[in-house]
mmCIF file of C-alpha atoms in Angstrom:
data_model
loop_
_atom_site.group_PDB
_atom_site.id
_atom_site.type_symbol
_atom_site.label_atom_id
_atom_site.label_comp_id
_atom_site.label_asym_id
_atom_site.label_seq_id
_atom_site.Cartn_x
_atom_site.Cartn_y
_atom_site.Cartn_z
ATOM 1 C CA MET A 1 -18.847 2.406 16.004
ATOM 2 C CA ALA A 2 -15.932 2.187 13.571
ATOM 3 C CA LEU A 3 -13.140 2.225 16.161
ATOM 4 C CA PRO A 4 -12.803 0.174 19.361
ATOM 5 C CA ALA A 5 -13.331 1.699 22.794
ATOM 6 C CA LEU A 6 -9.872 1.441 24.331
ATOM 7 C CA HIS A 7 -8.716 2.486 27.793
ATOM 8 C CA ALA A 8 -4.935 2.167 27.524
ATOM 9 C CA LEU A 9 -2.301 2.784 24.879
ATOM 10 C CA GLU A 10 -1.152 -0.840 25.018
ATOM 11 C CA GLU A 11 -4.622 -2.034 23.989
ATOM 12 C CA CYS A 12 -4.164 -0.448 20.532
ATOM 13 C CA ALA A 13 -2.255 -3.580 19.459
ATOM 14 C CA ASP A 14 -4.710 -6.062 20.981
ATOM 15 C CA PHE A 15 -6.202 -8.178 18.180
ATOM 16 C CA SER A 16 -9.217 -9.225 20.242
ATOM 17 C CA LYS A 17 -10.164 -5.604 20.892
ATOM 18 C CA THR A 18 -9.110 -3.787 17.726
ATOM 19 C CA ILE A 19 -9.946 -6.265 14.941
ATOM 20 C CA GLN A 20 -12.100 -9.162 16.094
ATOM 21 C CA PRO A 21 -15.185 -7.069 16.985
ATOM 22 C CA PHE A 22 -15.229 -5.553 13.488
ATOM 23 C CA ILE A 23 -14.916 -8.728 11.414
ATOM 24 C CA PRO A 24 -18.733 -8.930 10.943
ATOM 25 C CA GLN A 25 -18.527 -5.598 9.081
ATOM 26 C CA LEU A 26 -16.620 -7.419 6.353
ATOM 27 C CA TYR A 27 -19.558 -9.762 5.756
ATOM 28 C CA THR A 28 -22.163 -6.991 5.612
ATOM 29 C CA LEU A 29 -20.080 -4.633 3.499
ATOM 30 C CA PRO A 30 -21.176 -6.039 0.090
ATOM 31 C CA GLN A 31 -24.863 -5.466 0.871
ATOM 32 C CA LYS A 32 -24.136 -1.968 2.113
ATOM 33 C CA LEU A 33 -22.305 -1.206 -1.126
ATOM 34 C CA VAL A 34 -25.378 -2.345 -3.000
ATOM 35 C CA ASP A 35 -27.409 0.101 -0.889
ATOM 36 C CA VAL A 36 -24.975 2.882 -1.817
ATOM 37 C CA ILE A 37 -25.305 2.083 -5.516
ATOM 38 C CA ALA A 38 -29.095 2.039 -5.154
ATOM 39 C CA GLY A 39 -28.987 5.423 -3.445
ATOM 40 C CA ARG A 40 -30.280 4.144 -0.108
ATOM 41 C CA GLU A 41 -27.094 5.066 1.765
ATOM 42 C CA SER A 42 -24.365 7.688 1.447
ATOM 43 C CA PHE A 43 -20.954 6.379 0.424
ATOM 44 C CA LEU A 44 -19.200 8.878 2.707
ATOM 45 C CA GLU A 45 -21.258 7.733 5.683
ATOM 46 C CA LEU A 46 -20.529 4.091 4.881
ATOM 47 C CA TYR A 47 -16.822 4.865 4.548
ATOM 48 C CA VAL A 48 -16.585 6.621 7.920
ATOM 49 C CA ASP A 49 -18.851 4.103 9.698
ATOM 50 C CA THR A 50 -16.754 1.140 8.537
ATOM 51 C CA ASN A 51 -13.618 0.216 10.436
ATOM 52 C CA PRO A 52 -10.674 1.389 8.235
ATOM 53 C CA LEU A 53 -8.817 -1.908 8.614
ATOM 54 C CA VAL A 54 -11.892 -3.826 7.440
ATOM 55 C CA SER A 55 -12.485 -1.556 4.449
ATOM 56 C CA GLY A 56 -8.793 -1.670 3.505
ATOM 57 C CA PHE A 57 -8.774 -5.461 3.664
ATOM 58 C CA ALA A 58 -11.950 -5.568 1.559
ATOM 59 C CA ILE A 59 -10.249 -3.420 -1.081
ATOM 60 C CA SER A 60 -7.306 -5.853 -1.206
ATOM 61 C CA LEU A 61 -9.712 -8.767 -1.781
ATOM 62 C CA ALA A 62 -11.521 -6.897 -4.563
ATOM 63 C CA LEU A 63 -8.225 -6.022 -6.239
ATOM 64 C CA GLY A 64 -7.133 -9.667 -5.960
ATOM 65 C CA ALA A 65 -10.199 -10.655 -7.992
ATOM 66 C CA VAL A 66 -9.343 -8.025 -10.602
ATOM 67 C CA PHE A 67 -5.733 -9.238 -10.809
ATOM 68 C CA LEU A 68 -6.938 -12.816 -11.243
ATOM 69 C CA VAL A 69 -9.369 -12.043 -14.062
ATOM 70 C CA VAL A 70 -6.954 -9.785 -15.959
ATOM 71 C CA SER A 71 -4.046 -12.239 -15.646
ATOM 72 C CA GLU A 72 -6.096 -15.176 -16.882
ATOM 73 C CA ILE A 73 -7.485 -13.206 -19.825
ATOM 74 C CA ASN A 74 -4.099 -11.798 -20.882
ATOM 75 C CA HIS A 75 -2.010 -14.821 -19.827
ATOM 76 C CA ASN A 76 0.283 -12.300 -18.178
ATOM 77 C CA TYR A 77 0.936 -12.839 -14.479
ATOM 78 C CA SER A 78 2.645 -9.571 -13.549
ATOM 79 C CA GLN A 79 -0.570 -7.675 -12.808
ATOM 80 C CA VAL A 80 0.243 -7.369 -9.100
ATOM 81 C CA ASP A 81 3.814 -6.388 -9.989
ATOM 82 C CA ARG A 82 2.520 -3.346 -11.865
ATOM 83 C CA CYS A 83 0.669 -2.153 -8.744
ATOM 84 C CA TRP A 84 3.242 -3.231 -6.170
ATOM 85 C CA SER A 85 4.874 0.187 -5.863
ATOM 86 C CA ILE A 86 1.563 2.032 -5.492
ATOM 87 C CA LEU A 87 -0.829 0.021 -3.336
ATOM 88 C CA PRO A 88 0.901 0.213 0.093
ATOM 89 C CA THR A 89 0.966 4.002 -0.195
ATOM 90 C CA LEU A 90 -2.700 4.064 -1.236
ATOM 91 C CA TYR A 91 -3.587 1.988 1.837
ATOM 92 C CA ILE A 92 -1.691 4.392 4.099
ATOM 93 C CA ALA A 93 -3.439 7.291 2.328
ATOM 94 C CA HIS A 94 -6.714 5.472 3.072
ATOM 95 C CA PHE A 95 -5.899 5.411 6.800
ATOM 96 C CA ASP A 96 -4.901 9.059 6.627
ATOM 97 C CA ALA A 97 -8.111 10.119 4.859
ATOM 98 C CA TRP A 98 -10.261 8.072 7.237
ATOM 99 C CA ALA A 99 -8.599 9.649 10.282
ATOM 100 C CA ARG A 100 -9.248 13.146 8.952
ATOM 101 C CA LEU A 101 -12.903 12.395 8.196
ATOM 102 C CA ALA A 102 -13.428 10.742 11.584
ATOM 103 C CA GLY A 103 -11.800 13.588 13.493
ATOM 104 C CA VAL A 104 -8.752 11.593 14.638
ATOM 105 C CA SER A 105 -5.385 13.358 14.676
ATOM 106 C CA SER A 106 -3.502 12.457 11.481
ATOM 107 C CA ALA A 107 -0.131 14.067 12.240
ATOM 108 C CA ARG A 108 1.661 10.765 12.825
ATOM 109 C CA ILE A 109 -0.017 9.117 9.841
ATOM 110 C CA ASP A 110 0.955 12.102 7.676
ATOM 111 C CA VAL A 111 4.668 11.445 8.174
ATOM 112 C CA ALA A 112 4.147 7.733 7.471
ATOM 113 C CA LEU A 113 2.413 8.731 4.250
ATOM 114 C CA LEU A 114 5.343 11.035 3.429
ATOM 115 C CA PHE A 115 7.974 8.293 3.505
ATOM 116 C CA SER A 116 5.641 5.851 1.741
ATOM 117 C CA THR A 117 4.983 8.338 -1.063
ATOM 118 C CA LEU A 118 8.723 8.775 -1.620
ATOM 119 C CA TRP A 119 9.085 4.987 -1.575
ATOM 120 C CA SER A 120 6.369 4.699 -4.247
ATOM 121 C CA ILE A 121 7.970 7.359 -6.439
ATOM 122 C CA ARG A 122 11.353 5.630 -6.330
ATOM 123 C CA LEU A 123 10.058 2.128 -6.971
ATOM 124 C CA THR A 124 7.569 3.191 -9.657
ATOM 125 C CA PHE A 125 10.285 5.103 -11.504
ATOM 126 C CA ASN A 126 12.695 2.187 -11.343
ATOM 127 C CA TYR A 127 10.034 -0.267 -12.533
ATOM 128 C CA TRP A 128 9.064 2.068 -15.378
ATOM 129 C CA ARG A 129 12.590 2.614 -16.696
ATOM 130 C CA LYS A 130 13.160 -1.152 -16.731
ATOM 131 C CA GLY A 131 10.115 -1.508 -19.009
ATOM 132 C CA GLY A 132 7.757 -2.928 -16.401
ATOM 133 C CA TYR A 133 4.789 -0.925 -17.695
ATOM 134 C CA SER A 134 5.369 -1.811 -21.346
ATOM 135 C CA VAL A 135 2.562 -3.729 -23.038
ATOM 136 C CA GLY A 136 3.138 -7.456 -22.568
ATOM 137 C CA SER A 137 5.925 -7.010 -20.022
ATOM 138 C CA GLU A 138 6.122 -9.818 -17.473
ATOM 139 C CA ASP A 139 8.517 -10.848 -14.709
ATOM 140 C CA TYR A 140 10.865 -13.390 -16.316
ATOM 141 C CA ARG A 141 10.569 -15.645 -13.280
ATOM 142 C CA TRP A 142 6.899 -16.430 -13.946
ATOM 143 C CA GLU A 143 7.827 -17.811 -17.368
ATOM 144 C CA ILE A 144 10.422 -20.078 -15.754
ATOM 145 C CA VAL A 145 7.916 -21.272 -13.132
ATOM 146 C CA ARG A 146 5.335 -22.002 -15.874
ATOM 147 C CA LYS A 147 7.844 -24.163 -17.717
ATOM 148 C CA ASN A 148 8.658 -26.222 -14.641
ATOM 149 C CA VAL A 149 5.228 -26.939 -13.155
ATOM 150 C CA PRO A 150 2.088 -28.517 -14.667
ATOM 151 C CA THR A 151 -0.371 -26.043 -16.181
ATOM 152 C CA ALA A 152 -3.092 -26.886 -13.661
ATOM 153 C CA VAL A 153 -0.706 -26.318 -10.754
ATOM 154 C CA PHE A 154 0.348 -22.946 -12.108
ATOM 155 C CA HIS A 155 -3.277 -21.827 -12.427
ATOM 156 C CA VAL A 156 -3.903 -22.828 -8.814
ATOM 157 C CA LEU A 157 -0.807 -20.820 -7.904
ATOM 158 C CA ASN A 158 -2.278 -17.840 -9.726
ATOM 159 C CA TRP A 159 -5.720 -18.200 -8.133
ATOM 160 C CA THR A 160 -4.145 -18.258 -4.664
ATOM 161 C CA PHE A 161 -0.689 -16.736 -4.292
ATOM 162 C CA ILE A 162 -0.072 -14.569 -7.365
ATOM 163 C CA ALA A 163 -3.431 -12.792 -7.465
ATOM 164 C CA PHE A 164 -4.941 -12.869 -3.971
ATOM 165 C CA ILE A 165 -2.191 -13.525 -1.424
ATOM 166 C CA GLN A 166 0.150 -10.935 -2.924
ATOM 167 C CA SER A 167 -2.682 -8.399 -3.044
ATOM 168 C CA ILE A 168 -3.496 -9.021 0.624
ATOM 169 C CA LEU A 169 0.207 -8.832 1.489
ATOM 170 C CA LEU A 170 0.445 -5.314 0.062
ATOM 171 C CA PHE A 171 -2.322 -4.316 2.460
ATOM 172 C CA LEU A 172 -0.824 -6.131 5.450
ATOM 173 C CA ILE A 173 2.578 -4.435 5.189
ATOM 174 C CA ALA A 174 0.750 -1.096 5.484
ATOM 175 C CA ALA A 175 -1.567 -2.326 8.273
ATOM 176 C CA PRO A 176 0.714 -1.186 11.153
ATOM 177 C CA VAL A 177 -0.473 2.336 10.324
ATOM 178 C CA TYR A 178 -3.905 1.294 11.656
ATOM 179 C CA ILE A 179 -2.274 0.732 15.035
ATOM 180 C CA ILE A 180 -0.573 4.125 14.814
ATOM 181 C CA LEU A 181 -4.000 5.598 14.015
ATOM 182 C CA LEU A 182 -5.430 4.047 17.195
ATOM 183 C CA ALA A 183 -2.442 5.218 19.229
ATOM 184 C CA SER A 184 -2.993 8.759 17.918
ATOM 185 C CA ARG A 185 -6.151 8.963 20.034
ATOM 186 C CA PHE A 186 -3.906 8.757 23.114
ATOM 187 C CA GLU A 187 -0.855 10.602 21.738
ATOM 188 C CA PRO A 188 -2.070 12.860 18.898
ATOM 189 C CA ASN A 189 1.129 14.840 18.403
ATOM 190 C CA LEU A 190 4.342 13.887 16.647
ATOM 191 C CA THR A 191 7.018 12.597 18.990
ATOM 192 C CA SER A 192 10.785 12.480 18.642
ATOM 193 C CA ALA A 193 10.455 8.699 18.197
ATOM 194 C CA ASP A 194 8.107 9.215 15.237
ATOM 195 C CA LEU A 195 10.653 11.511 13.597
ATOM 196 C CA ALA A 196 13.424 9.007 14.303
ATOM 197 C CA TYR A 197 11.490 6.206 12.600
ATOM 198 C CA VAL A 198 10.724 8.407 9.596
ATOM 199 C CA THR A 199 14.423 9.318 9.360
ATOM 200 C CA ILE A 200 15.329 5.609 9.321
ATOM 201 C CA GLU A 201 12.721 4.978 6.619
ATOM 202 C CA LEU A 202 14.066 7.808 4.476
ATOM 203 C CA GLY A 203 17.602 6.472 4.900
ATOM 204 C CA LEU A 204 16.486 3.031 3.731
ATOM 205 C CA ILE A 205 14.738 4.548 0.702
ATOM 206 C CA LEU A 206 17.942 6.420 -0.143
ATOM 207 C CA THR A 207 19.854 3.145 0.150
ATOM 208 C CA GLU A 208 17.436 1.515 -2.299
ATOM 209 C CA TYR A 209 17.826 4.411 -4.716
ATOM 210 C CA ILE A 210 21.625 4.217 -4.630
ATOM 211 C CA ALA A 211 21.597 0.435 -5.106
ATOM 212 C CA ASP A 212 19.132 0.655 -8.002
ATOM 213 C CA GLN A 213 21.165 3.385 -9.697
ATOM 214 C CA GLN A 214 24.397 1.402 -9.337
ATOM 215 C CA GLN A 215 22.691 -1.619 -10.910
ATOM 216 C CA TRP A 216 21.253 0.543 -13.686
ATOM 217 C CA ASN A 217 24.649 2.102 -14.450
ATOM 218 C CA TYR A 218 26.327 -1.304 -14.545
ATOM 219 C CA GLN A 219 23.749 -2.880 -16.845
ATOM 220 C CA GLY A 220 23.947 0.137 -19.158
ATOM 221 C CA ALA A 221 27.739 -0.109 -19.321
ATOM 222 C CA LYS A 222 27.541 -3.879 -19.935
ATOM 223 C CA LYS A 223 25.117 -3.423 -22.836
ATOM 224 C CA GLU A 224 27.339 -0.732 -24.345
ATOM 225 C CA TYR A 225 30.390 -2.962 -23.953
ATOM 226 C CA GLN A 226 28.670 -5.933 -25.582
ATOM 227 C CA LYS A 227 27.398 -3.799 -28.442
ATOM 228 C CA ALA A 228 30.522 -1.765 -29.233
ATOM 229 C CA ALA A 229 33.191 -4.198 -27.944
ATOM 230 C CA LYS A 230 34.713 -1.217 -26.148
ATOM 231 C CA VAL A 231 34.992 -0.735 -22.401
ATOM 232 C CA PRO A 232 33.021 2.396 -21.371
ATOM 233 C CA ARG A 233 34.810 5.058 -19.399
ATOM 234 C CA GLY A 234 34.841 4.457 -15.660
ATOM 235 C CA TRP A 235 34.609 0.687 -15.968
ATOM 236 C CA SER A 236 37.092 -2.158 -16.252
ATOM 237 C CA GLN A 237 36.885 -5.070 -18.622
ATOM 238 C CA LEU A 238 37.160 -7.424 -15.652
ATOM 239 C CA ASP A 239 33.994 -5.984 -14.119
ATOM 240 C CA LEU A 240 31.989 -6.160 -17.338
ATOM 241 C CA ASP A 241 33.186 -9.631 -18.326
ATOM 242 C CA ARG A 242 31.975 -10.870 -14.946
ATOM 243 C CA GLY A 243 28.396 -10.254 -16.111
ATOM 244 C CA PHE A 244 26.900 -9.045 -12.820
ATOM 245 C CA ILE A 245 27.538 -6.065 -10.552
ATOM 246 C CA ALA A 246 29.768 -6.656 -7.539
ATOM 247 C CA SER A 247 30.887 -3.120 -6.694
ATOM 248 C CA GLY A 248 29.484 -0.253 -4.625
ATOM 249 C CA LEU A 249 26.800 -1.466 -2.218
ATOM 250 C CA TRP A 250 26.724 -4.714 -4.179
ATOM 251 C CA GLY A 251 30.271 -5.441 -3.031
ATOM 252 C CA TYR A 252 28.984 -5.840 0.533
ATOM 253 C CA SER A 253 25.507 -7.302 -0.061
ATOM 254 C CA ARG A 254 24.321 -9.424 -2.966
ATOM 255 C CA HIS A 255 20.937 -7.685 -2.789
ATOM 256 C CA PRO A 256 21.223 -4.337 -0.982
ATOM 257 C CA ASN A 257 17.969 -3.110 -2.529
ATOM 258 C CA PHE A 258 16.094 -6.181 -1.307
ATOM 259 C CA ALA A 259 17.624 -5.807 2.154
ATOM 260 C CA ALA A 260 16.444 -2.198 2.378
ATOM 261 C CA GLU A 261 12.988 -3.106 1.036
ATOM 262 C CA GLN A 262 12.377 -5.694 3.735
ATOM 263 C CA SER A 263 13.748 -3.356 6.393
ATOM 264 C CA ILE A 264 11.369 -0.541 5.388
ATOM 265 C CA TRP A 265 8.259 -2.533 6.231
ATOM 266 C CA PHE A 266 9.832 -4.235 9.238
ATOM 267 C CA PHE A 267 10.614 -0.829 10.749
ATOM 268 C CA LEU A 268 7.057 0.346 10.062
ATOM 269 C CA TYR A 269 5.880 -2.639 12.111
ATOM 270 C CA GLN A 270 8.423 -1.784 14.827
ATOM 271 C CA TRP A 271 7.169 1.791 14.779
ATOM 272 C CA SER A 272 3.651 0.559 15.581
ATOM 273 C CA CYS A 273 5.026 -1.540 18.438
ATOM 274 C CA TYR A 274 6.891 1.422 19.903
ATOM 275 C CA ALA A 275 3.848 3.663 19.506
ATOM 276 C CA THR A 276 1.803 1.288 21.689
ATOM 277 C CA ASN A 277 4.497 0.263 24.184
ATOM 278 C CA ASN A 278 4.432 -3.344 22.964
ATOM 279 C CA LEU A 279 7.344 -5.620 22.152
ATOM 280 C CA TYR A 280 5.414 -7.379 19.386
ATOM 281 C CA GLY A 281 1.941 -7.562 17.873
ATOM 282 C CA TRP A 282 -0.312 -9.050 15.231
ATOM 283 C CA SER A 283 0.822 -6.514 12.612
ATOM 284 C CA ALA A 284 4.093 -8.453 12.291
ATOM 285 C CA VAL A 285 2.304 -10.804 9.895
ATOM 286 C CA GLY A 286 2.773 -8.482 6.894
ATOM 287 C CA ALA A 287 6.488 -7.794 7.364
ATOM 288 C CA SER A 288 7.146 -11.439 8.297
ATOM 289 C CA PHE A 289 5.425 -12.801 5.204
ATOM 290 C CA LEU A 290 7.237 -10.243 3.031
ATOM 291 C CA ILE A 291 10.584 -11.426 4.403
ATOM 292 C CA LEU A 292 9.645 -15.048 3.689
ATOM 293 C CA LEU A 293 8.577 -14.078 0.178
ATOM 294 C CA PHE A 294 11.936 -12.425 -0.448
ATOM 295 C CA GLN A 295 13.740 -15.556 0.701
ATOM 296 C CA GLY A 296 11.967 -17.621 -1.963
ATOM 297 C CA SER A 297 12.100 -15.087 -4.795
ATOM 298 C CA THR A 298 15.779 -14.286 -4.134
ATOM 299 C CA TRP A 299 16.638 -17.991 -4.101
ATOM 300 C CA LEU A 300 15.015 -18.360 -7.534
ATOM 301 C CA THR A 301 16.737 -15.235 -8.846
ATOM 302 C CA GLU A 302 20.137 -16.467 -7.695
ATOM 303 C CA LEU A 303 19.520 -19.943 -9.087
ATOM 304 C CA ILE A 304 18.980 -18.380 -12.503
ATOM 305 C CA THR A 305 21.928 -15.993 -12.165
ATOM 306 C CA SER A 306 24.391 -18.667 -11.024
ATOM 307 C CA GLY A 307 23.506 -20.692 -14.121
ATOM 308 C CA LYS A 308 24.452 -17.746 -16.360
ATOM 309 C CA TYR A 309 27.675 -16.516 -14.746
ATOM 310 C CA PRO A 310 30.468 -18.886 -13.596
ATOM 311 C CA GLU A 311 31.850 -16.424 -11.030
ATOM 312 C CA TYR A 312 28.533 -16.013 -9.236
ATOM 313 C CA SER A 313 29.081 -19.020 -6.962
ATOM 314 C CA HIS A 314 32.311 -17.429 -5.693
ATOM 315 C CA TYR A 315 30.423 -14.170 -5.186
ATOM 316 C CA GLN A 316 27.771 -16.040 -3.175
ATOM 317 C CA ASN A 317 30.435 -17.564 -0.933
ATOM 318 C CA SER A 318 32.135 -14.215 -0.388
ATOM 319 C CA VAL A 319 29.244 -11.757 0.041
ATOM 320 C CA GLY A 320 26.167 -12.012 2.258
ATOM 321 C CA MET A 321 22.767 -12.292 0.584
ATOM 322 C CA PHE A 322 21.252 -9.348 2.463
ATOM 323 C CA VAL A 323 23.399 -8.535 5.494
ATOM 324 C CA PRO A 324 27.116 -7.765 4.920
ATOM 325 C CA THR A 325 29.350 -10.484 6.315
ATOM 326 C CA ARG A 326 32.666 -8.644 6.065
ATOM 327 C CA LEU A 327 34.084 -5.126 6.109
ATOM 328 C CA SER A 328 35.908 -5.244 2.782
ATOM 329 C CA SER A 329 34.214 -5.108 -0.614
ATOM 330 C CA TYR A 330 34.120 -8.068 -2.981
ATOM 331 C CA LYS A 331 37.183 -8.681 -5.132
ATOM 332 C CA THR A 332 37.181 -10.746 -8.318
ATOM 333 C CA PRO A 333 39.428 -13.781 -7.794
ATOM 334 C CA VAL A 334 42.658 -13.649 -9.753
ATOM 335 C CA VAL A 335 43.136 -16.806 -11.789
ATOM 336 C CA LYS A 336 46.821 -17.516 -12.065
ATOM 337 C CA PRO A 337 47.947 -19.165 -15.313
ATOM 338 C CA LYS A 338 49.169 -22.707 -14.835
ATOM 339 C CA ILE A 339 52.921 -23.048 -15.266
ATOM 340 C CA ILE A 340 53.839 -26.075 -17.365
ATOM 341 C CA ARG A 341 57.371 -27.329 -16.733
ATOM 342 C CA THR A 342 59.650 -28.517 -19.545
ATOM 343 C CA SER A 343 59.710 -32.017 -18.038
ATOM 344 C CA GLU A 344 55.916 -32.154 -18.219
ATOM 345 C CA LEU A 345 55.979 -31.148 -21.900
ATOM 346 C CA ALA A 346 58.551 -33.884 -22.626
ATOM 347 C CA GLN A 347 56.429 -36.431 -20.811
ATOM 348 C CA ARG A 348 53.318 -35.443 -22.794
ATOM 349 C CA GLN A 349 55.318 -35.721 -26.030
ATOM 350 C CA LYS A 350 56.418 -39.267 -25.178
ATOM 351 C CA GLN A 351 52.804 -40.259 -24.411
ATOM 352 C CA LYS A 352 51.723 -38.956 -27.814
ATOM 353 C CA GLN A 353 54.458 -40.952 -29.562
ATOM 354 C CA LYS A 354 53.305 -44.130 -27.862
#
């Protein structure tokens, strides 16, 4: 039996009933894969007979091993980064495919896959145009971390967090769809709440797209300004001399794209709670860990940025990191020239003569 025998909708979020009984499948899965390779068992039968959460988690572990080996061979630690925009959608597609093969209604999972696919397209495109898929490309923050920690410590960090924990995280943020899959056995049809959650998700993806495009436009204008020493049309010299974007959505949030990204997976978790009439559940672990990860990575990003641009500290004090803290957009502080009185000039002259 690949799915638990449940008697109430609320039980779909019960860890002891929906996950714990299937943990032994994780231990026997390697041997069964060997049987498939040897031709003693059908892969399709193994796929359908294995709990989809277990098989998805197993895939994340296998990918973590691949990321580890490739990163250590190439000395490039952005292997997970290159797959970040794709894997959550592939995990949701896995739940969708499993539901169809097992005869479970997939209507609610289909719409989750729809928003996730659009999320993947947006993020993959943005990562590509920034050169993320170029040969040798690596997140600049890993280089900074390598320079500030002992080599042995960094390798331990790679063996644990960078390769495996991040890989598992990308599965866990998609795991609430498993709960929606279980709930679909009780409520197989799309509900108005499902459509409302998808609408919220699409709105957050649009917010990310707008924020990314505003950042892209600003960086392009800044590069043109630095190269030609001429302010591009539609921009002011004050904005470009600042060195970082502080207009549009960025005038209200220092990281509007990050805020939307965290919200996307938090609302997917909330969707699973609503679908099972629960206030909270075990599937919060993925969204919660993602939020914690963003706290640390954003702190490091801002530490680097504040060291490059003098005005950034004022920007930090004026604009919220993720959530807007005021209704008006950020304004660059006007530095008034100091007025030197004639008496002060005379006094300085006398001091020089002494």
